[in-house]
CSV table of C-alpha atoms and ligand atoms in Angstrom, one decimal:
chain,number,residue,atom,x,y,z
A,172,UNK,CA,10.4,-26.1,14.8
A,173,UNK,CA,12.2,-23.5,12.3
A,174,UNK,CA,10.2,-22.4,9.5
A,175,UNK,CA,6.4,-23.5,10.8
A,176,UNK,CA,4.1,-20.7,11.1
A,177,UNK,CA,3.2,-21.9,14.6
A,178,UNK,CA,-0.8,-21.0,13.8
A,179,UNK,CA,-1.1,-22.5,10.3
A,180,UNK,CA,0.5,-25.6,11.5
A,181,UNK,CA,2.4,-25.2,8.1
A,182,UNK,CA,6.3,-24.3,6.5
A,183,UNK,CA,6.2,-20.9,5.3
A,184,UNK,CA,6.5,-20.7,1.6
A,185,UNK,CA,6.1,-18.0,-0.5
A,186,UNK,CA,5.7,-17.6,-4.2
A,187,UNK,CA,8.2,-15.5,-4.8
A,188,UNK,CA,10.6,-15.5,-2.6
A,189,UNK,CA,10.3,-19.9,-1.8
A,190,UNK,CA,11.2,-20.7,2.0
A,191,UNK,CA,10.9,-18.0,4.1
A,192,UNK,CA,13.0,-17.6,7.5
A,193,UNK,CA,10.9,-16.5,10.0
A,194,UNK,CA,13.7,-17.8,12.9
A,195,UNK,CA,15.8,-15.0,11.6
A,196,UNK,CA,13.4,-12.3,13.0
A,197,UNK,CA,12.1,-13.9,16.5
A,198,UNK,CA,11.4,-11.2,17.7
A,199,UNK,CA,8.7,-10.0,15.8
A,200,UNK,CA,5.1,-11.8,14.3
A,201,UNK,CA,6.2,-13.6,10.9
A,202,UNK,CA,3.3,-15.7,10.4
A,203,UNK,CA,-0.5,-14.4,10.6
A,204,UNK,CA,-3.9,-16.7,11.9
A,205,UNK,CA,-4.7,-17.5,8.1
A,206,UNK,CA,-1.1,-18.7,7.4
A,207,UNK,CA,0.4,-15.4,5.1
A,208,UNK,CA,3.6,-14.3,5.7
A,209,UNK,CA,4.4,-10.8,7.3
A,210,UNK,CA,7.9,-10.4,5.5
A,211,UNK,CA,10.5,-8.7,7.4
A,212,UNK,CA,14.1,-7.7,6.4
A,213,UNK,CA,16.2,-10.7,6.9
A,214,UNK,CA,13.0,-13.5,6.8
A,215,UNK,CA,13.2,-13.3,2.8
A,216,UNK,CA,15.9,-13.5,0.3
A,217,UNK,CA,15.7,-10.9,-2.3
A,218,UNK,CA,17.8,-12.6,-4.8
A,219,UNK,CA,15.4,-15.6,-5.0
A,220,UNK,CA,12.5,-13.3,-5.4
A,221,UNK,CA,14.5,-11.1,-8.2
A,222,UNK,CA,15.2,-14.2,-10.0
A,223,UNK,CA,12.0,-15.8,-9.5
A,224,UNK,CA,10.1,-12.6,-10.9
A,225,UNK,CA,12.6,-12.0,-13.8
A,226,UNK,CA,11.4,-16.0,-14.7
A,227,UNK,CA,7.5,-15.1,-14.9
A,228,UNK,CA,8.6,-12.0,-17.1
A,229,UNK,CA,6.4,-9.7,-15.4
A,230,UNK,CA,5.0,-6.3,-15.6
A,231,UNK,CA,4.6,-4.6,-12.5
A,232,UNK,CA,2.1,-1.3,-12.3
A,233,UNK,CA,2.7,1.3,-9.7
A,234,UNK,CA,-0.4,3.6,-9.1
A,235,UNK,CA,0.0,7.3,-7.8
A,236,UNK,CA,-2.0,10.2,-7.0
A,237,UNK,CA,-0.6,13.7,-7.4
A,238,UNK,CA,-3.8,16.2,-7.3
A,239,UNK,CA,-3.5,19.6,-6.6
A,240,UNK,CA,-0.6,20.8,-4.5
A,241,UNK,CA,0.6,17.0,-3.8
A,242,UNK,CA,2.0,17.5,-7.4
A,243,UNK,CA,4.9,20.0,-6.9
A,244,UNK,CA,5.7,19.2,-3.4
A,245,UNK,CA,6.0,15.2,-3.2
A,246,UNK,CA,6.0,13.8,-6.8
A,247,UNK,CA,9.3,14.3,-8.3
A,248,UNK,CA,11.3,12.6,-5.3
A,249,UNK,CA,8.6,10.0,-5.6
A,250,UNK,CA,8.9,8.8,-8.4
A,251,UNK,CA,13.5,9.5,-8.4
A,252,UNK,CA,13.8,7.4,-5.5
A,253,UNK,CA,11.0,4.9,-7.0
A,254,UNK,CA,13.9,4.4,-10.3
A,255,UNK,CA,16.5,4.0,-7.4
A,256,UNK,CA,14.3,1.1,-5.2
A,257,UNK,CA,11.0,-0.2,-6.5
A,258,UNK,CA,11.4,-3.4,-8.3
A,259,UNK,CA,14.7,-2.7,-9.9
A,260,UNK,CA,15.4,-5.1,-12.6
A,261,UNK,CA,12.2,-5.6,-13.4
A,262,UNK,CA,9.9,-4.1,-15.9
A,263,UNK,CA,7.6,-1.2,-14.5
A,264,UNK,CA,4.6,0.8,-15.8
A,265,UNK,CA,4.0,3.8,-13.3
A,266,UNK,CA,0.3,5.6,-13.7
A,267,UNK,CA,0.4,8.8,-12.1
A,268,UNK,CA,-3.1,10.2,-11.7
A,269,UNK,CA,-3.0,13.8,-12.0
A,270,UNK,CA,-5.7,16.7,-13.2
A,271,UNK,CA,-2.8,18.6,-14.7
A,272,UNK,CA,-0.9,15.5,-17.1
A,273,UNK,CA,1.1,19.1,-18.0
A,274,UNK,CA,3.2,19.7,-14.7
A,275,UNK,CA,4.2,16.3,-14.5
A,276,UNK,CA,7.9,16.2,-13.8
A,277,UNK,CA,10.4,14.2,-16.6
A,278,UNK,CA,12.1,11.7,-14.5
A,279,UNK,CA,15.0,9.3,-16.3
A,280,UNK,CA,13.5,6.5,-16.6
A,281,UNK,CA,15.6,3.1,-16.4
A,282,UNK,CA,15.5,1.0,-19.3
A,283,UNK,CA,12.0,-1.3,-19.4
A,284,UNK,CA,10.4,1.2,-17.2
A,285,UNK,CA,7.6,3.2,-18.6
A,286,UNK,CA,5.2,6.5,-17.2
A,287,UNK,CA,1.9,7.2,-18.3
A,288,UNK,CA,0.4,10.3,-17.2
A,289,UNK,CA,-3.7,9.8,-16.9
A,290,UNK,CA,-5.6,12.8,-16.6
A,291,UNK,CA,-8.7,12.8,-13.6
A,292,UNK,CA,-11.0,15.6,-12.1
A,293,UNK,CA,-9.7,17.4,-9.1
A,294,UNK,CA,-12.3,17.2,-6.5
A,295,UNK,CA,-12.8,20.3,-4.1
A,296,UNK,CA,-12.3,18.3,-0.6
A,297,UNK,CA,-9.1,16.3,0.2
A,298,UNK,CA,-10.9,13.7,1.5
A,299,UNK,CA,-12.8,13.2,-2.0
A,300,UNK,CA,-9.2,13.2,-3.8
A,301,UNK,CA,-8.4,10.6,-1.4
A,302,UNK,CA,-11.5,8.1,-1.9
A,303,UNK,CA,-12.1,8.6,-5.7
A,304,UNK,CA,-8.6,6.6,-6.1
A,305,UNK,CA,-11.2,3.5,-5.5
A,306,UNK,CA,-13.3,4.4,-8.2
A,307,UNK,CA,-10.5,5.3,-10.8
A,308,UNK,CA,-8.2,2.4,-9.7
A,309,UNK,CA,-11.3,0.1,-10.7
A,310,UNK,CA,-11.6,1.8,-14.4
A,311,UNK,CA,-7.9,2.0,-15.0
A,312,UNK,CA,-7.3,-2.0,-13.9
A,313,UNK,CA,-10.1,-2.7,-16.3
A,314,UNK,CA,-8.4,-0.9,-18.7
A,315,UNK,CA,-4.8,-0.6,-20.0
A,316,UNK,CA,-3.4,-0.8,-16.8
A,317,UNK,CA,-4.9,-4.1,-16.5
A,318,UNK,CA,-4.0,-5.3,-19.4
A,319,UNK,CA,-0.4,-4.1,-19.3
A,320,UNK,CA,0.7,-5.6,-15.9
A,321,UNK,CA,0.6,-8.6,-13.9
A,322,UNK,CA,0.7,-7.3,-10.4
A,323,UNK,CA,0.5,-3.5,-9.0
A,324,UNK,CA,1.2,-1.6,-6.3
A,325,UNK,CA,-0.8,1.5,-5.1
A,326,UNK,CA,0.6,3.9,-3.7
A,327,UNK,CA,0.8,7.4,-1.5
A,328,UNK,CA,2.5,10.2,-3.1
A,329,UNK,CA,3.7,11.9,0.2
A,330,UNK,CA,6.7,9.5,0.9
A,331,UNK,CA,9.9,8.1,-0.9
A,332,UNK,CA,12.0,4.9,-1.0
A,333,UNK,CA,14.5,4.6,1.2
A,334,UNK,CA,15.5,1.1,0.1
A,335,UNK,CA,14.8,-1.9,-1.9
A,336,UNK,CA,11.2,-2.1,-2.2
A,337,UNK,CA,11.1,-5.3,-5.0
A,338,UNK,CA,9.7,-8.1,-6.0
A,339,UNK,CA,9.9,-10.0,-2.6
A,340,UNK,CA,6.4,-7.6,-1.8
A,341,UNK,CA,4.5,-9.5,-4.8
A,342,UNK,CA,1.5,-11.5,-3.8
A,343,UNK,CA,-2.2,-12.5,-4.8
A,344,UNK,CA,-2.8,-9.8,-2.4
A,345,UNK,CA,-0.7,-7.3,-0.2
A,346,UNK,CA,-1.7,-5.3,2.6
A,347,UNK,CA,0.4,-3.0,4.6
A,348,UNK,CA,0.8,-2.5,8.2
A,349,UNK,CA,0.8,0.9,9.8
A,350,UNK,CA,3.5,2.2,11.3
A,351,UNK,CA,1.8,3.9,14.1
A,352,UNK,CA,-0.4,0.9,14.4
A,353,UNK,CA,1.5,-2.6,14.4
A,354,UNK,CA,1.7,-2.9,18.1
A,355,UNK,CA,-1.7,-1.3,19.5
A,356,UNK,CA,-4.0,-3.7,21.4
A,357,UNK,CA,-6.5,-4.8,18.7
A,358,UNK,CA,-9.4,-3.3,20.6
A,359,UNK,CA,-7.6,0.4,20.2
A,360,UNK,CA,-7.1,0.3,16.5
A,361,UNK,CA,-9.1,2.5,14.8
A,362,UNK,CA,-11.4,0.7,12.7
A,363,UNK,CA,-14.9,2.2,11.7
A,364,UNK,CA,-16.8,1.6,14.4
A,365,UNK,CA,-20.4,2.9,13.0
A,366,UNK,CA,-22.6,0.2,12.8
A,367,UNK,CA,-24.2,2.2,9.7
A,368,UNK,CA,-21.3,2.4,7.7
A,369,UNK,CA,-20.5,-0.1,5.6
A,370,UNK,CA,-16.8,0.2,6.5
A,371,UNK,CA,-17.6,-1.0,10.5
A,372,UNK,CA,-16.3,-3.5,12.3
A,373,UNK,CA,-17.8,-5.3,15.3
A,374,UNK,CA,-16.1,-5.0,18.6
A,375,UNK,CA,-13.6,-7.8,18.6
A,376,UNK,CA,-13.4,-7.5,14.6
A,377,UNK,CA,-9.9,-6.7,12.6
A,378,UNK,CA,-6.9,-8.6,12.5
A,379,UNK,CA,-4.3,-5.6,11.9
A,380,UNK,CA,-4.9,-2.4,11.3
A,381,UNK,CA,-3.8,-1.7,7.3
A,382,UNK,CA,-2.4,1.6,6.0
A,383,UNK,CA,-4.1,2.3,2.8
A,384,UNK,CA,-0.8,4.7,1.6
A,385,UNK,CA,0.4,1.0,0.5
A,386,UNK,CA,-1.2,-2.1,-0.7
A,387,UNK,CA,-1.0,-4.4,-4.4
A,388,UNK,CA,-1.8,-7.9,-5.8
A,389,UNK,CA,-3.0,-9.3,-9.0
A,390,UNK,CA,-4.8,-7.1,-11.4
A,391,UNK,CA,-7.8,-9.4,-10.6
A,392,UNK,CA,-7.3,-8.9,-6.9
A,393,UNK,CA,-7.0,-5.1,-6.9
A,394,UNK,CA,-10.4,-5.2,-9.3
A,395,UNK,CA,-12.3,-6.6,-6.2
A,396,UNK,CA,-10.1,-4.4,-3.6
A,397,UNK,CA,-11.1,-1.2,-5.3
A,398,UNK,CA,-14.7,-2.3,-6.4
A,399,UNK,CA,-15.6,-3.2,-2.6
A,400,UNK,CA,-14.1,0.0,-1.3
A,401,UNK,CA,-15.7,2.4,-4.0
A,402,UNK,CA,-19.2,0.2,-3.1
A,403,UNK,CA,-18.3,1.2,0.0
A,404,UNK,CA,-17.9,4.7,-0.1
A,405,UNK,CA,-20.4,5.2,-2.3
A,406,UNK,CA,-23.3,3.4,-0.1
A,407,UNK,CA,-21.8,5.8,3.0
A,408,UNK,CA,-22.5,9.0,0.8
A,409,UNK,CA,-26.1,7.9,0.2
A,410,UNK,CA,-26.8,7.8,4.3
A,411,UNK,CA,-25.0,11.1,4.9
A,412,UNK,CA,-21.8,9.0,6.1
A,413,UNK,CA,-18.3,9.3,6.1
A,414,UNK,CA,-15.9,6.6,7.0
A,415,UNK,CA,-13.3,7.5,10.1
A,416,UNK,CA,-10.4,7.2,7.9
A,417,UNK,CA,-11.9,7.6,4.2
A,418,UNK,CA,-10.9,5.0,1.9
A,419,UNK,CA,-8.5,3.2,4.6
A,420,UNK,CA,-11.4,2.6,6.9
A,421,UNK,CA,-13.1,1.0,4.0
A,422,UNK,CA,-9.5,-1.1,2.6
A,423,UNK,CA,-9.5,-2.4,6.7
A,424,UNK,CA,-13.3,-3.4,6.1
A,425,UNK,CA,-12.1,-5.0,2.6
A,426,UNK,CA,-9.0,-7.2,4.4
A,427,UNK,CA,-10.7,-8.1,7.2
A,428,UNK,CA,-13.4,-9.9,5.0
A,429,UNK,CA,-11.2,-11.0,2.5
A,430,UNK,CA,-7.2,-11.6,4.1
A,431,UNK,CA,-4.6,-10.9,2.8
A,432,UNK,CA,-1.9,-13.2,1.0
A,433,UNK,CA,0.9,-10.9,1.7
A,434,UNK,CA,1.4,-8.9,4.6
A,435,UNK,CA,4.3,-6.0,4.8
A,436,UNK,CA,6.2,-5.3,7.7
A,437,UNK,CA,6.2,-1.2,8.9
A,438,UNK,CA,9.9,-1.4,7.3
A,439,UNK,CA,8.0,-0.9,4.2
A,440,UNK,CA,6.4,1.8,4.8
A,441,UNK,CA,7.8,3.7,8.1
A,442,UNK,CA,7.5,7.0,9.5
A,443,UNK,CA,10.6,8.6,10.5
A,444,UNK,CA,8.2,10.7,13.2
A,445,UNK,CA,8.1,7.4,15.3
A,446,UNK,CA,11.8,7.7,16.0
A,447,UNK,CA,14.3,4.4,16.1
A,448,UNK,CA,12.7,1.0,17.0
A,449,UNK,CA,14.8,-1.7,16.9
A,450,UNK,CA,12.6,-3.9,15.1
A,451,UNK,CA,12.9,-1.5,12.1
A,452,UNK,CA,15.9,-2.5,10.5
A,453,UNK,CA,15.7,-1.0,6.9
A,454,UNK,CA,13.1,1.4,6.1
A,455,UNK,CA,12.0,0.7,2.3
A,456,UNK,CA,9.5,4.0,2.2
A,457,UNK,CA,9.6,6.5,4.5
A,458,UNK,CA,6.3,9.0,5.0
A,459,UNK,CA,6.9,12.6,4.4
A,460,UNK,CA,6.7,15.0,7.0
A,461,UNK,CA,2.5,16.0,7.1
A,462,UNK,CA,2.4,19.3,5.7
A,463,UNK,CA,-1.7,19.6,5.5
A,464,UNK,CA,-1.5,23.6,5.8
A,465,UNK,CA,0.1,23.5,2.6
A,466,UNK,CA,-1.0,20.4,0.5
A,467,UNK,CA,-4.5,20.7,1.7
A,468,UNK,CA,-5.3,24.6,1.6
B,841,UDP,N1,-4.0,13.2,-2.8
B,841,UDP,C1,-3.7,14.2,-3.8
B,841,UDP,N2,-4.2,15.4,-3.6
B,841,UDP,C2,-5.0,15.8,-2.6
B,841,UDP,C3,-5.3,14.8,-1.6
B,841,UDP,C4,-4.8,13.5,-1.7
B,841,UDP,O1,-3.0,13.9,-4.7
B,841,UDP,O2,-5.4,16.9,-2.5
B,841,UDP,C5,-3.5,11.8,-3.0
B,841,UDP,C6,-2.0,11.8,-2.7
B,841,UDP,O3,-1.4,10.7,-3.5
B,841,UDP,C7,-1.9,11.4,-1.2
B,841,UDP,C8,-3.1,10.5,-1.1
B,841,UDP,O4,-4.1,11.0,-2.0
B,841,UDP,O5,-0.7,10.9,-0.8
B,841,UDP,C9,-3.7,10.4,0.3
B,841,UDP,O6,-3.8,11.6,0.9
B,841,UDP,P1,-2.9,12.0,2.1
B,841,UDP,O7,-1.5,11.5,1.9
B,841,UDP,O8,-3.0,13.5,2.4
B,841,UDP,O9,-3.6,11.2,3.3
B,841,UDP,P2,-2.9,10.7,4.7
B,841,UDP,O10,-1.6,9.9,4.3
B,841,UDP,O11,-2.5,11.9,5.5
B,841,UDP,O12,-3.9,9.8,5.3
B,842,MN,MN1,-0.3,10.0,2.7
């Protein structure tokens, strides 16, 4: 019947956005085991969802990284397109993370949306820019961050909106799917696998592999998110270890335990490397071309 999530036995609702249409996109999954919806264009009505949010008067945080070289090269058309797409109409507080507050570039900002430039260390390897997010996203949502808004949204730096990315995404808790990932048998995903890691999975574990360049929820949510993955990392460094994919390996470890109330179709997050797939109707962020010679010398 239209509308059940054939798994959950249940209509699919949806805070924000009320009835979802999953008929409108047969062609792809809607509906996960544990009942949350994986939103496609055309399964949800953005006006309910804009109206809906403007209602609960919300605040919505958007987290960014820009360390080292990341800075110049990716966050300026970040955080332009970000005025142009992410939760327009509504009132935003973006935190960009950055070891030189300086060099940030003035972007116009749209009236009720706010920047605020927090200063971190910059660690020497990449891969400890990467996974210190954890740790810092913890302090700042038990900070002002957390006090300021209701849900947030944590983001990569190396991509831009392409289109509306707005309050239709909101949940307890989101997680992203990745675009290179979303149709891969579940035994090829590429989990941790290191039974001494604290970011493994068991053969057979995983429902969908997550990209950890997108995921949100509630302030109280992302506390847990971030706390478990910086637990994570941390208890990896004490045995020598270090997850597969860095924090993302440890965010998959995170979902898999505790699921996910949201779940983003690759529209939101899509890599224009892939090429066209007719499933991808409207790409809301598109990745930036991988540069590492340059952003990570
Ligand atoms: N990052 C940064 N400076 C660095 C490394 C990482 O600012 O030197 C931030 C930035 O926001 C970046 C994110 O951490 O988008 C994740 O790193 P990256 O995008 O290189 O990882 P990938 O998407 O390739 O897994
Ligand atoms: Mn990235």
């Amino acid at each position: 019947p239209m509308g059940i999530c054939p798994l959950a036995r249940r209509p699919l609702r949806d805070n924000f956005t009320g009835p979802l249409q999953p008929w409108a996109r047969p062609e792809v999954l809607t509906c996960t085991s544990w009942g949350a919806p994986i939103i496609w264009d055309g399964t949800f009505d953005p006006d309910v969802a804009q109206q809906k949010a403007v209602e609960q008067n919300l605040t919505i945080g958007l987290t960014v990284f820009a360390v080292g070289r990341y800075l110049e090269k990716y966050l300026e058309r970040f955080l332009e397109t970000a005025e142009r797409h992410f939760m327009v109409g509504q009132r935003v507080v973006y935190y960009v993370f950055t070891e030189r507050p300086a060099a940030v570039p003035h972007v116009p900002l749209g009236p009720g949306r706010r920047l605020r430039v927090e200063r971190v260390e910059r660690e020497r390897r990449w891969q400890d820019v990467s996974m210190e997010r954890m740790r810092t996203l913890h302090e700042a949502l038990g900070g002002r961050l957390g006090r300021e808004a209701r849900f947030v949204f944590c983001m990569d730096v190396d991509q831009h909106f392409s289109g509306a990315f707005g309050p239709e995404a909101l949940a307890e808790s989101v997680a992203q799917l990745h675009a290179w990932h979303y149709h891969w048998p579940q035994w090829l995903l590429p989990f941790e696998r290191d039974a001494r890691s604290a970011a493994a999975l068991a053969p057979g574990e995983g429902d969908f592999y997550y990209h950890a360049a997108v995921f949100g929820g509630s302030v109280a949510a992302l506390r847990g998110l971030t706390a478990h993955c910086a637990r994570g990392q941390r208890q990896d460094r004490a045995r020598g270890l270090e997850a597969r994919w860095h924090d993302e390996s440890h965010l998959n470890k995170f979902f898999w335990l505790h699921k996910p109330a949201k779940v983003l179709s690759p529209e939101f997050c899509w890599s224009p490397d892939i090429g066209r797939r007719a499933e991808i109707r409207r790409p809301r962020l598109l990745w930036a071309p991988k540069e590492y010679a340059l952003v990570r010398a």
